[in-house]
Amino acid sequence: MKTIIRSSLILLSVLLVINLAPVARAASATIEGIVTDVHGRPIPQAEVRIQGREGSGLDATIKTDRRGHYSYGGLSDGTFKVTLSVNGTVKASIANATTELGQTEQLNFALTKIAAARPSAAGKHYIWVPASTSSRLSGSWVEVNGDPNKMPVGMRERVNWSGNAAVRRIQANAGAARQGM
């Protein structure tokens, strides 16, 4: 009798693990995108580095395929730093790319004639923030919300007091685009 109960419990446990495995995979987030040159052609073998918040232990570097595509899954929801390097040179760095469980964050990079690549993601806006004097990078792209009321207080104050016309234009255009829908 004990053998039948033990066998039944083991079988039930195995079935439970098999049934929950797809749920666990679906509950992760992915960052993916395409890297293109100034002419819109894909850049193979570009390096995309994804770093989690301090203490998370995540520091992964992946390369783009021959179509310029990259993808990194199994992420938790949260904020990540994403850095693009081409031929060993950092071309762009996004300090606060966000992910949500079960979602794929599409983050494309298009190289421009200036030194930094411009990131793009549907429904998101990025502004260039110059680096502090102790940084080796000239600055980084920061994701900002089109609605100033949804911005973190520090970012909202920086925008209000710095007179950042570019951010104000993005916010004004985002509001106009929502009204036109």
N, C-alpha and C. Protein backbone atom coordinates (compact mmCIF):
# COMPACT_ATOMS: atom_id res chain seq x y z
N MET A 1 0.81 -1.18 0.00
CA MET A 1 0.00 0.00 0.00
C MET A 1 0.86 1.26 0.00
N LYS A 2 1.94 1.26 0.85
CA LYS A 2 2.84 2.41 0.90
C LYS A 2 3.52 2.61 -0.44
N THR A 3 3.87 1.51 -1.12
CA THR A 3 4.51 1.60 -2.42
C THR A 3 3.60 2.25 -3.44
N ILE A 4 2.33 1.92 -3.43
CA ILE A 4 1.36 2.50 -4.38
C ILE A 4 1.21 3.99 -4.11
N ILE A 5 1.10 4.37 -2.85
CA ILE A 5 0.96 5.80 -2.50
C ILE A 5 2.22 6.56 -2.89
N ARG A 6 3.40 6.01 -2.58
CA ARG A 6 4.66 6.65 -2.92
C ARG A 6 4.79 6.80 -4.43
N SER A 7 4.46 5.77 -5.19
CA SER A 7 4.52 5.82 -6.66
C SER A 7 3.55 6.86 -7.21
N SER A 8 2.37 6.91 -6.61
CA SER A 8 1.37 7.89 -7.05
C SER A 8 1.84 9.32 -6.79
N LEU A 9 2.47 9.56 -5.63
CA LEU A 9 2.98 10.89 -5.30
C LEU A 9 4.12 11.29 -6.24
N ILE A 10 4.99 10.35 -6.55
CA ILE A 10 6.09 10.64 -7.47
C ILE A 10 5.54 10.97 -8.86
N LEU A 11 4.58 10.18 -9.33
CA LEU A 11 3.97 10.42 -10.63
C LEU A 11 3.27 11.77 -10.65
N LEU A 12 2.56 12.11 -9.60
CA LEU A 12 1.86 13.39 -9.51
C LEU A 12 2.86 14.55 -9.52
N SER A 13 3.96 14.39 -8.80
CA SER A 13 5.00 15.43 -8.76
C SER A 13 5.61 15.64 -10.15
N VAL A 14 5.91 14.55 -10.85
CA VAL A 14 6.49 14.65 -12.19
C VAL A 14 5.52 15.35 -13.13
N LEU A 15 4.25 14.96 -13.08
CA LEU A 15 3.25 15.60 -13.95
C LEU A 15 3.10 17.08 -13.63
N LEU A 16 3.15 17.45 -12.36
CA LEU A 16 3.04 18.83 -11.96
C LEU A 16 4.22 19.65 -12.51
N VAL A 17 5.43 19.12 -12.39
CA VAL A 17 6.62 19.80 -12.90
C VAL A 17 6.53 19.96 -14.42
N ILE A 18 6.10 18.93 -15.12
CA ILE A 18 5.98 19.00 -16.58
C ILE A 18 4.95 20.04 -16.98
N ASN A 19 3.85 20.11 -16.28
CA ASN A 19 2.80 21.07 -16.61
C ASN A 19 3.18 22.50 -16.25
N LEU A 20 4.00 22.72 -15.23
CA LEU A 20 4.37 24.07 -14.82
C LEU A 20 5.58 24.60 -15.58
N ALA A 21 6.35 23.76 -16.22
CA ALA A 21 7.53 24.22 -16.95
C ALA A 21 7.20 25.27 -18.01
N PRO A 22 6.17 25.09 -18.86
CA PRO A 22 5.85 26.15 -19.82
C PRO A 22 5.41 27.44 -19.14
N VAL A 23 4.74 27.37 -18.01
CA VAL A 23 4.32 28.56 -17.29
C VAL A 23 5.55 29.32 -16.80
N ALA A 24 6.54 28.63 -16.29
CA ALA A 24 7.75 29.28 -15.80
C ALA A 24 8.47 29.97 -16.95
N ARG A 25 8.53 29.32 -18.12
CA ARG A 25 9.19 29.95 -19.28
C ARG A 25 8.40 31.17 -19.75
N ALA A 26 7.07 31.08 -19.74
CA ALA A 26 6.25 32.19 -20.20
C ALA A 26 6.31 33.36 -19.23
N ALA A 27 6.69 33.11 -17.98
CA ALA A 27 6.72 34.16 -16.97
C ALA A 27 8.05 34.91 -16.97
N SER A 28 8.89 34.72 -17.97
CA SER A 28 10.13 35.48 -18.04
C SER A 28 10.00 36.56 -19.12
N ALA A 29 10.95 37.46 -19.13
CA ALA A 29 10.95 38.55 -20.11
C ALA A 29 12.12 38.37 -21.06
N THR A 30 12.03 39.01 -22.22
CA THR A 30 13.07 38.94 -23.24
C THR A 30 13.38 40.34 -23.75
N ILE A 31 14.66 40.59 -24.02
CA ILE A 31 15.07 41.80 -24.73
C ILE A 31 15.63 41.35 -26.07
N GLU A 32 15.10 41.90 -27.15
CA GLU A 32 15.60 41.55 -28.47
C GLU A 32 15.53 42.77 -29.38
N GLY A 33 16.23 42.68 -30.50
CA GLY A 33 16.20 43.78 -31.45
C GLY A 33 17.10 43.54 -32.63
N ILE A 34 17.23 44.58 -33.44
CA ILE A 34 18.05 44.53 -34.64
C ILE A 34 19.01 45.71 -34.62
N VAL A 35 20.25 45.46 -35.02
CA VAL A 35 21.27 46.50 -35.09
C VAL A 35 21.58 46.76 -36.56
N THR A 36 21.46 48.03 -36.98
CA THR A 36 21.70 48.39 -38.38
C THR A 36 22.72 49.50 -38.49
N ASP A 37 23.37 49.58 -39.67
CA ASP A 37 24.35 50.64 -39.91
C ASP A 37 23.65 51.90 -40.43
N VAL A 38 24.43 52.90 -40.82
CA VAL A 38 23.85 54.18 -41.26
C VAL A 38 23.00 54.04 -42.52
N HIS A 39 23.18 52.94 -43.25
CA HIS A 39 22.40 52.72 -44.48
C HIS A 39 21.23 51.76 -44.27
N GLY A 40 21.02 51.36 -43.00
CA GLY A 40 19.91 50.46 -42.70
C GLY A 40 20.22 48.99 -42.89
N ARG A 41 21.48 48.66 -43.17
CA ARG A 41 21.89 47.26 -43.34
C ARG A 41 22.21 46.64 -41.98
N PRO A 42 21.89 45.36 -41.80
CA PRO A 42 22.17 44.70 -40.51
C PRO A 42 23.66 44.61 -40.23
N ILE A 43 24.01 44.68 -38.96
CA ILE A 43 25.41 44.55 -38.54
C ILE A 43 25.56 43.22 -37.81
N PRO A 44 26.21 42.23 -38.45
CA PRO A 44 26.45 40.96 -37.77
C PRO A 44 27.60 41.08 -36.77
N GLN A 45 27.58 40.24 -35.74
CA GLN A 45 28.63 40.14 -34.73
C GLN A 45 28.80 41.38 -33.86
N ALA A 46 27.80 42.27 -33.84
CA ALA A 46 27.83 43.38 -32.88
C ALA A 46 27.55 42.78 -31.50
N GLU A 47 28.14 43.35 -30.47
CA GLU A 47 27.94 42.84 -29.11
C GLU A 47 26.91 43.67 -28.38
N VAL A 48 25.96 42.98 -27.75
CA VAL A 48 24.95 43.62 -26.92
C VAL A 48 25.13 43.07 -25.51
N ARG A 49 25.43 43.97 -24.58
CA ARG A 49 25.66 43.58 -23.20
C ARG A 49 24.45 43.98 -22.36
N ILE A 50 23.92 43.04 -21.60
CA ILE A 50 22.75 43.28 -20.75
C ILE A 50 23.19 43.08 -19.30
N GLN A 51 23.01 44.13 -18.51
CA GLN A 51 23.41 44.09 -17.11
C GLN A 51 22.21 44.38 -16.22
N GLY A 52 22.05 43.57 -15.18
CA GLY A 52 20.99 43.81 -14.21
C GLY A 52 21.43 44.87 -13.21
N ARG A 53 20.51 45.23 -12.35
CA ARG A 53 20.83 46.17 -11.27
C ARG A 53 21.94 45.60 -10.41
N GLU A 54 22.64 46.46 -9.71
CA GLU A 54 23.73 46.05 -8.84
C GLU A 54 23.24 44.98 -7.87
N GLY A 55 24.00 43.92 -7.78
CA GLY A 55 23.66 42.82 -6.88
C GLY A 55 22.83 41.73 -7.53
N SER A 56 22.34 41.95 -8.76
CA SER A 56 21.52 40.93 -9.41
C SER A 56 22.36 39.79 -9.97
N GLY A 57 23.62 40.08 -10.27
CA GLY A 57 24.50 39.06 -10.82
C GLY A 57 24.39 38.88 -12.32
N LEU A 58 23.44 39.57 -12.96
CA LEU A 58 23.28 39.42 -14.41
C LEU A 58 24.24 40.34 -15.15
N ASP A 59 25.08 39.75 -15.97
CA ASP A 59 25.98 40.49 -16.85
C ASP A 59 26.25 39.57 -18.04
N ALA A 60 25.41 39.70 -19.08
CA ALA A 60 25.49 38.80 -20.23
C ALA A 60 25.83 39.59 -21.49
N THR A 61 26.67 39.02 -22.33
CA THR A 61 27.00 39.63 -23.62
C THR A 61 26.62 38.64 -24.70
N ILE A 62 25.85 39.11 -25.67
CA ILE A 62 25.43 38.29 -26.80
C ILE A 62 25.82 39.00 -28.08
N LYS A 63 25.93 38.24 -29.16
CA LYS A 63 26.29 38.81 -30.46
C LYS A 63 25.10 38.74 -31.41
N THR A 64 25.05 39.70 -32.31
CA THR A 64 24.00 39.69 -33.32
C THR A 64 24.31 38.63 -34.37
N ASP A 65 23.27 38.09 -34.98
CA ASP A 65 23.46 37.10 -36.04
C ASP A 65 23.70 37.82 -37.37
N ARG A 66 23.73 37.09 -38.46
CA ARG A 66 24.03 37.69 -39.77
C ARG A 66 22.97 38.68 -40.22
N ARG A 67 21.76 38.61 -39.61
CA ARG A 67 20.69 39.56 -39.93
C ARG A 67 20.69 40.75 -38.98
N GLY A 68 21.69 40.83 -38.09
CA GLY A 68 21.77 41.92 -37.12
C GLY A 68 20.85 41.74 -35.94
N HIS A 69 20.25 40.56 -35.81
CA HIS A 69 19.27 40.31 -34.75
C HIS A 69 19.95 39.75 -33.50
N TYR A 70 19.46 40.18 -32.34
CA TYR A 70 19.91 39.61 -31.07
C TYR A 70 18.68 39.33 -30.21
N SER A 71 18.81 38.41 -29.27
CA SER A 71 17.71 38.09 -28.36
C SER A 71 18.30 37.48 -27.09
N TYR A 72 17.80 37.95 -25.94
CA TYR A 72 18.22 37.38 -24.67
C TYR A 72 16.98 37.22 -23.80
N GLY A 73 16.64 35.98 -23.45
CA GLY A 73 15.45 35.68 -22.68
C GLY A 73 15.77 35.24 -21.27
N GLY A 74 14.72 34.85 -20.56
CA GLY A 74 14.88 34.37 -19.20
C GLY A 74 15.09 35.48 -18.19
N LEU A 75 14.74 36.71 -18.56
CA LEU A 75 14.93 37.85 -17.66
C LEU A 75 13.74 38.00 -16.71
N SER A 76 13.99 38.61 -15.59
CA SER A 76 12.91 38.96 -14.67
C SER A 76 12.35 40.31 -15.11
N ASP A 77 11.26 40.74 -14.50
CA ASP A 77 10.80 42.09 -14.80
C ASP A 77 11.70 43.05 -14.04
N GLY A 78 11.95 44.20 -14.62
CA GLY A 78 12.84 45.15 -13.96
C GLY A 78 13.52 46.07 -14.94
N THR A 79 14.59 46.65 -14.48
CA THR A 79 15.35 47.64 -15.25
C THR A 79 16.74 47.10 -15.51
N PHE A 80 17.20 47.25 -16.75
CA PHE A 80 18.50 46.73 -17.16
C PHE A 80 19.28 47.79 -17.91
N LYS A 81 20.59 47.66 -17.87
CA LYS A 81 21.46 48.50 -18.68
C LYS A 81 21.81 47.69 -19.93
N VAL A 82 21.60 48.27 -21.11
CA VAL A 82 21.88 47.59 -22.37
C VAL A 82 22.91 48.43 -23.13
N THR A 83 24.03 47.81 -23.47
CA THR A 83 25.13 48.52 -24.14
C THR A 83 25.44 47.85 -25.47
N LEU A 84 25.56 48.65 -26.52
CA LEU A 84 25.89 48.15 -27.86
C LEU A 84 27.34 48.50 -28.18
N SER A 85 28.11 47.47 -28.61
CA SER A 85 29.49 47.68 -29.05
C SER A 85 29.65 47.10 -30.45
N VAL A 86 30.30 47.85 -31.31
CA VAL A 86 30.60 47.39 -32.66
C VAL A 86 32.10 47.47 -32.85
N ASN A 87 32.71 46.35 -33.20
CA ASN A 87 34.17 46.26 -33.38
C ASN A 87 34.92 46.78 -32.15
N GLY A 88 34.40 46.45 -30.96
CA GLY A 88 35.07 46.83 -29.73
C GLY A 88 34.81 48.25 -29.25
N THR A 89 34.03 49.02 -29.99
CA THR A 89 33.75 50.40 -29.62
C THR A 89 32.30 50.53 -29.16
N VAL A 90 32.10 51.13 -27.98
CA VAL A 90 30.74 51.33 -27.48
C VAL A 90 30.06 52.38 -28.34
N LYS A 91 28.91 52.01 -28.89
CA LYS A 91 28.16 52.91 -29.76
C LYS A 91 26.92 53.47 -29.09
N ALA A 92 26.36 52.76 -28.12
CA ALA A 92 25.18 53.24 -27.40
C ALA A 92 25.07 52.52 -26.08
N SER A 93 24.48 53.21 -25.11
CA SER A 93 24.24 52.61 -23.81
C SER A 93 22.92 53.15 -23.28
N ILE A 94 22.02 52.24 -22.94
CA ILE A 94 20.73 52.62 -22.37
C ILE A 94 20.76 52.22 -20.91
N ALA A 95 20.64 53.20 -20.04
CA ALA A 95 20.80 52.95 -18.61
C ALA A 95 19.59 52.31 -17.96
N ASN A 96 18.41 52.43 -18.57
CA ASN A 96 17.20 51.97 -17.88
C ASN A 96 16.19 51.32 -18.81
N ALA A 97 16.59 50.30 -19.56
CA ALA A 97 15.64 49.55 -20.38
C ALA A 97 14.78 48.70 -19.45
N THR A 98 13.47 48.77 -19.60
CA THR A 98 12.58 48.06 -18.70
C THR A 98 11.95 46.84 -19.36
N THR A 99 11.69 45.81 -18.54
CA THR A 99 11.04 44.60 -19.02
C THR A 99 9.86 44.26 -18.12
N GLU A 100 8.92 43.51 -18.68
CA GLU A 100 7.78 42.99 -17.91
C GLU A 100 7.69 41.50 -18.16
N LEU A 101 7.33 40.75 -17.13
CA LEU A 101 7.22 39.30 -17.25
C LEU A 101 6.25 38.93 -18.37
N GLY A 102 6.64 37.94 -19.16
CA GLY A 102 5.80 37.46 -20.25
C GLY A 102 5.85 38.34 -21.49
N GLN A 103 6.65 39.40 -21.47
CA GLN A 103 6.72 40.34 -22.60
C GLN A 103 8.10 40.31 -23.24
N THR A 104 8.14 40.70 -24.51
CA THR A 104 9.40 40.86 -25.22
C THR A 104 9.60 42.34 -25.48
N GLU A 105 10.70 42.88 -24.99
CA GLU A 105 11.04 44.28 -25.19
C GLU A 105 11.84 44.38 -26.48
N GLN A 106 11.27 45.03 -27.49
CA GLN A 106 11.93 45.20 -28.78
C GLN A 106 12.78 46.46 -28.70
N LEU A 107 14.10 46.31 -28.74
CA LEU A 107 15.03 47.42 -28.61
C LEU A 107 16.00 47.39 -29.78
N ASN A 108 15.75 48.24 -30.78
CA ASN A 108 16.57 48.29 -31.98
C ASN A 108 17.60 49.39 -31.86
N PHE A 109 18.73 49.22 -32.55
CA PHE A 109 19.78 50.24 -32.59
C PHE A 109 20.08 50.56 -34.05
N ALA A 110 20.07 51.83 -34.40
CA ALA A 110 20.43 52.26 -35.76
C ALA A 110 21.62 53.20 -35.64
N LEU A 111 22.76 52.78 -36.19
CA LEU A 111 23.93 53.64 -36.15
C LEU A 111 23.68 54.88 -36.98
N THR A 112 24.24 55.98 -36.53
CA THR A 112 24.11 57.25 -37.25
C THR A 112 25.50 57.75 -37.60
N LYS A 113 25.55 58.85 -38.31
CA LYS A 113 26.86 59.40 -38.69
C LYS A 113 27.59 60.00 -37.51
N ILE A 114 26.85 60.31 -36.44
CA ILE A 114 27.52 60.75 -35.22
C ILE A 114 27.99 59.51 -34.47
N ALA A 115 28.69 59.69 -33.39
CA ALA A 115 29.31 58.56 -32.70
C ALA A 115 28.32 57.59 -32.06
N ALA A 116 27.20 58.08 -31.54
CA ALA A 116 26.29 57.21 -30.79
C ALA A 116 25.15 56.71 -31.65
N ALA A 117 24.79 55.45 -31.45
CA ALA A 117 23.63 54.87 -32.14
C ALA A 117 22.37 55.35 -31.44
N ARG A 118 21.30 55.51 -32.19
CA ARG A 118 20.03 55.96 -31.62
C ARG A 118 19.14 54.74 -31.37
N PRO A 119 18.74 54.51 -30.10
CA PRO A 119 17.86 53.38 -29.80
C PRO A 119 16.42 53.69 -30.17
N SER A 120 15.63 52.65 -30.39
CA SER A 120 14.20 52.85 -30.61
C SER A 120 13.44 51.64 -30.10
N ALA A 121 12.27 51.91 -29.56
CA ALA A 121 11.37 50.86 -29.08
C ALA A 121 9.96 51.41 -29.18
N ALA A 122 9.05 50.59 -29.61
CA ALA A 122 7.66 51.03 -29.81
C ALA A 122 7.09 51.57 -28.50
N GLY A 123 6.51 52.78 -28.59
CA GLY A 123 5.86 53.38 -27.44
C GLY A 123 6.79 53.95 -26.39
N LYS A 124 8.08 54.03 -26.69
CA LYS A 124 9.04 54.55 -25.72
C LYS A 124 9.80 55.70 -26.34
N HIS A 125 10.30 56.58 -25.49
CA HIS A 125 11.08 57.73 -25.92
C HIS A 125 12.41 57.71 -25.17
N TYR A 126 13.46 58.11 -25.84
CA TYR A 126 14.79 58.13 -25.23
C TYR A 126 15.39 59.52 -25.39
N ILE A 127 16.09 59.98 -24.34
CA ILE A 127 16.82 61.23 -24.42
C ILE A 127 18.28 60.95 -24.11
N TRP A 128 19.16 61.77 -24.64
CA TRP A 128 20.59 61.63 -24.41
C TRP A 128 20.95 62.41 -23.16
N VAL A 129 21.56 61.73 -22.20
CA VAL A 129 21.98 62.38 -20.97
C VAL A 129 23.51 62.35 -20.93
N PRO A 130 24.15 63.52 -20.93
CA PRO A 130 25.62 63.54 -20.86
C PRO A 130 26.11 62.86 -19.59
N ALA A 131 27.28 62.23 -19.70
CA ALA A 131 27.84 61.49 -18.57
C ALA A 131 28.47 62.43 -17.56
N SER A 132 28.67 61.91 -16.36
CA SER A 132 29.40 62.67 -15.36
C SER A 132 30.87 62.69 -15.78
N THR A 133 31.65 63.53 -15.18
CA THR A 133 33.05 63.68 -15.59
C THR A 133 33.89 62.44 -15.35
N SER A 134 33.43 61.53 -14.48
CA SER A 134 34.24 60.35 -14.17
C SER A 134 33.95 59.17 -15.10
N SER A 135 33.09 59.35 -16.09
CA SER A 135 32.72 58.25 -16.96
C SER A 135 33.59 58.22 -18.21
N ARG A 136 33.83 57.00 -18.72
CA ARG A 136 34.56 56.86 -19.98
C ARG A 136 33.64 57.04 -21.17
N LEU A 137 32.32 56.94 -20.95
CA LEU A 137 31.36 57.17 -22.04
C LEU A 137 31.01 58.65 -22.08
N SER A 138 30.61 59.11 -23.24
CA SER A 138 30.22 60.51 -23.36
C SER A 138 28.82 60.75 -22.81
N GLY A 139 28.08 59.70 -22.52
CA GLY A 139 26.73 59.82 -21.99
C GLY A 139 25.97 58.55 -22.28
N SER A 140 24.67 58.57 -22.02
CA SER A 140 23.86 57.40 -22.32
C SER A 140 22.44 57.83 -22.64
N TRP A 141 21.71 56.93 -23.30
CA TRP A 141 20.31 57.16 -23.60
C TRP A 141 19.50 56.75 -22.39
N VAL A 142 18.49 57.52 -22.04
CA VAL A 142 17.63 57.21 -20.91
C VAL A 142 16.19 57.19 -21.40
N GLU A 143 15.48 56.13 -21.03
CA GLU A 143 14.08 56.00 -21.40
C GLU A 143 13.25 56.97 -20.56
N VAL A 144 12.42 57.76 -21.22
CA VAL A 144 11.51 58.65 -20.50
C VAL A 144 10.09 58.36 -20.95
N ASN A 145 9.18 58.56 -20.06
CA ASN A 145 7.77 58.35 -20.36
C ASN A 145 7.24 59.59 -21.06
N GLY A 146 6.37 59.42 -22.03
CA GLY A 146 5.77 60.55 -22.74
C GLY A 146 4.87 61.38 -21.85
N ASP A 147 4.41 60.83 -20.75
CA ASP A 147 3.54 61.54 -19.82
C ASP A 147 4.38 62.01 -18.63
N PRO A 148 4.57 63.32 -18.46
CA PRO A 148 5.44 63.80 -17.36
C PRO A 148 4.95 63.38 -15.98
N ASN A 149 3.65 63.13 -15.82
CA ASN A 149 3.13 62.72 -14.51
C ASN A 149 3.54 61.30 -14.15
N LYS A 150 3.96 60.50 -15.14
CA LYS A 150 4.38 59.13 -14.88
C LYS A 150 5.89 59.01 -14.76
N MET A 151 6.61 60.12 -14.90
CA MET A 151 8.06 60.11 -14.77
C MET A 151 8.45 60.05 -13.29
N PRO A 152 9.60 59.46 -12.97
CA PRO A 152 10.09 59.54 -11.60
C PRO A 152 10.29 61.01 -11.22
N VAL A 153 10.12 61.32 -9.95
CA VAL A 153 10.18 62.71 -9.49
C VAL A 153 11.51 63.36 -9.87
N GLY A 154 12.61 62.65 -9.68
CA GLY A 154 13.92 63.22 -10.01
C GLY A 154 14.04 63.59 -11.48
N MET A 155 13.56 62.71 -12.37
CA MET A 155 13.61 62.99 -13.80
C MET A 155 12.72 64.19 -14.13
N ARG A 156 11.53 64.22 -13.53
CA ARG A 156 10.59 65.32 -13.79
C ARG A 156 11.21 66.65 -13.35
N GLU A 157 11.86 66.68 -12.19
CA GLU A 157 12.50 67.91 -11.72
C GLU A 157 13.66 68.31 -12.62
N ARG A 158 14.44 67.32 -13.07
CA ARG A 158 15.55 67.62 -13.97
C ARG A 158 15.03 68.25 -15.26
N VAL A 159 13.94 67.70 -15.79
CA VAL A 159 13.36 68.25 -17.02
C VAL A 159 12.83 69.65 -16.77
N ASN A 160 12.12 69.85 -15.66
CA ASN A 160 11.54 71.16 -15.37
C ASN A 160 12.60 72.23 -15.15
N TRP A 161 13.69 71.89 -14.46
CA TRP A 161 14.68 72.90 -14.13
C TRP A 161 15.78 73.04 -15.16
N SER A 162 15.99 72.06 -16.00
CA SER A 162 17.09 72.16 -16.96
C SER A 162 16.66 72.81 -18.26
N GLY A 163 15.35 72.98 -18.46
CA GLY A 163 14.88 73.59 -19.70
C GLY A 163 15.11 72.68 -20.89
N ASN A 164 15.04 71.38 -20.70
CA ASN A 164 15.33 70.42 -21.76
C ASN A 164 14.22 70.46 -22.81
N ALA A 165 14.43 71.22 -23.84
CA ALA A 165 13.42 71.41 -24.89
C ALA A 165 13.10 70.11 -25.62
N ALA A 166 14.08 69.23 -25.78
CA ALA A 166 13.83 67.98 -26.51
C ALA A 166 12.81 67.11 -25.78
N VAL A 167 12.96 67.00 -24.46
CA VAL A 167 12.02 66.19 -23.69
C VAL A 167 10.63 66.83 -23.73
N ARG A 168 10.57 68.13 -23.62
CA ARG A 168 9.27 68.82 -23.66
C ARG A 168 8.58 68.60 -25.01
N ARG A 169 9.36 68.59 -26.11
CA ARG A 169 8.78 68.33 -27.44
C ARG A 169 8.25 66.90 -27.52
N ILE A 170 9.02 65.93 -26.99
CA ILE A 170 8.58 64.53 -27.00
C ILE A 170 7.27 64.40 -26.24
N GLN A 171 7.21 65.02 -25.07
CA GLN A 171 5.99 64.93 -24.27
C GLN A 171 4.82 65.60 -24.97
N ALA A 172 5.05 66.73 -25.59
CA ALA A 172 3.98 67.43 -26.30
C ALA A 172 3.51 66.61 -27.48
N ASN A 173 4.45 66.01 -28.21
CA ASN A 173 4.07 65.19 -29.37
C ASN A 173 3.37 63.92 -28.95
N ALA A 174 3.77 63.33 -27.82
CA ALA A 174 3.12 62.11 -27.34
C ALA A 174 1.66 62.42 -26.97
N GLY A 175 1.43 63.57 -26.33
CA GLY A 175 0.06 63.95 -25.98
C GLY A 175 -0.77 64.22 -27.21
N ALA A 176 -0.18 64.87 -28.23
CA ALA A 176 -0.90 65.16 -29.46
C ALA A 176 -1.22 63.87 -30.20
N ALA A 177 -0.28 62.90 -30.16
CA ALA A 177 -0.51 61.62 -30.85
C ALA A 177 -1.64 60.84 -30.18
N ARG A 178 -1.70 60.90 -28.83
CA ARG A 178 -2.78 60.20 -28.12
C ARG A 178 -4.13 60.83 -28.44
N GLN A 179 -4.19 62.16 -28.57
CA GLN A 179 -5.45 62.81 -28.86
C GLN A 179 -5.93 62.51 -30.26
N GLY A 180 -4.98 62.28 -31.19
CA GLY A 180 -5.33 62.00 -32.58
C GLY A 180 -5.79 60.58 -32.80
N MET A 181 -5.65 59.70 -31.79
CA MET A 181 -6.03 58.29 -31.94
C MET A 181 -7.51 58.11 -31.86
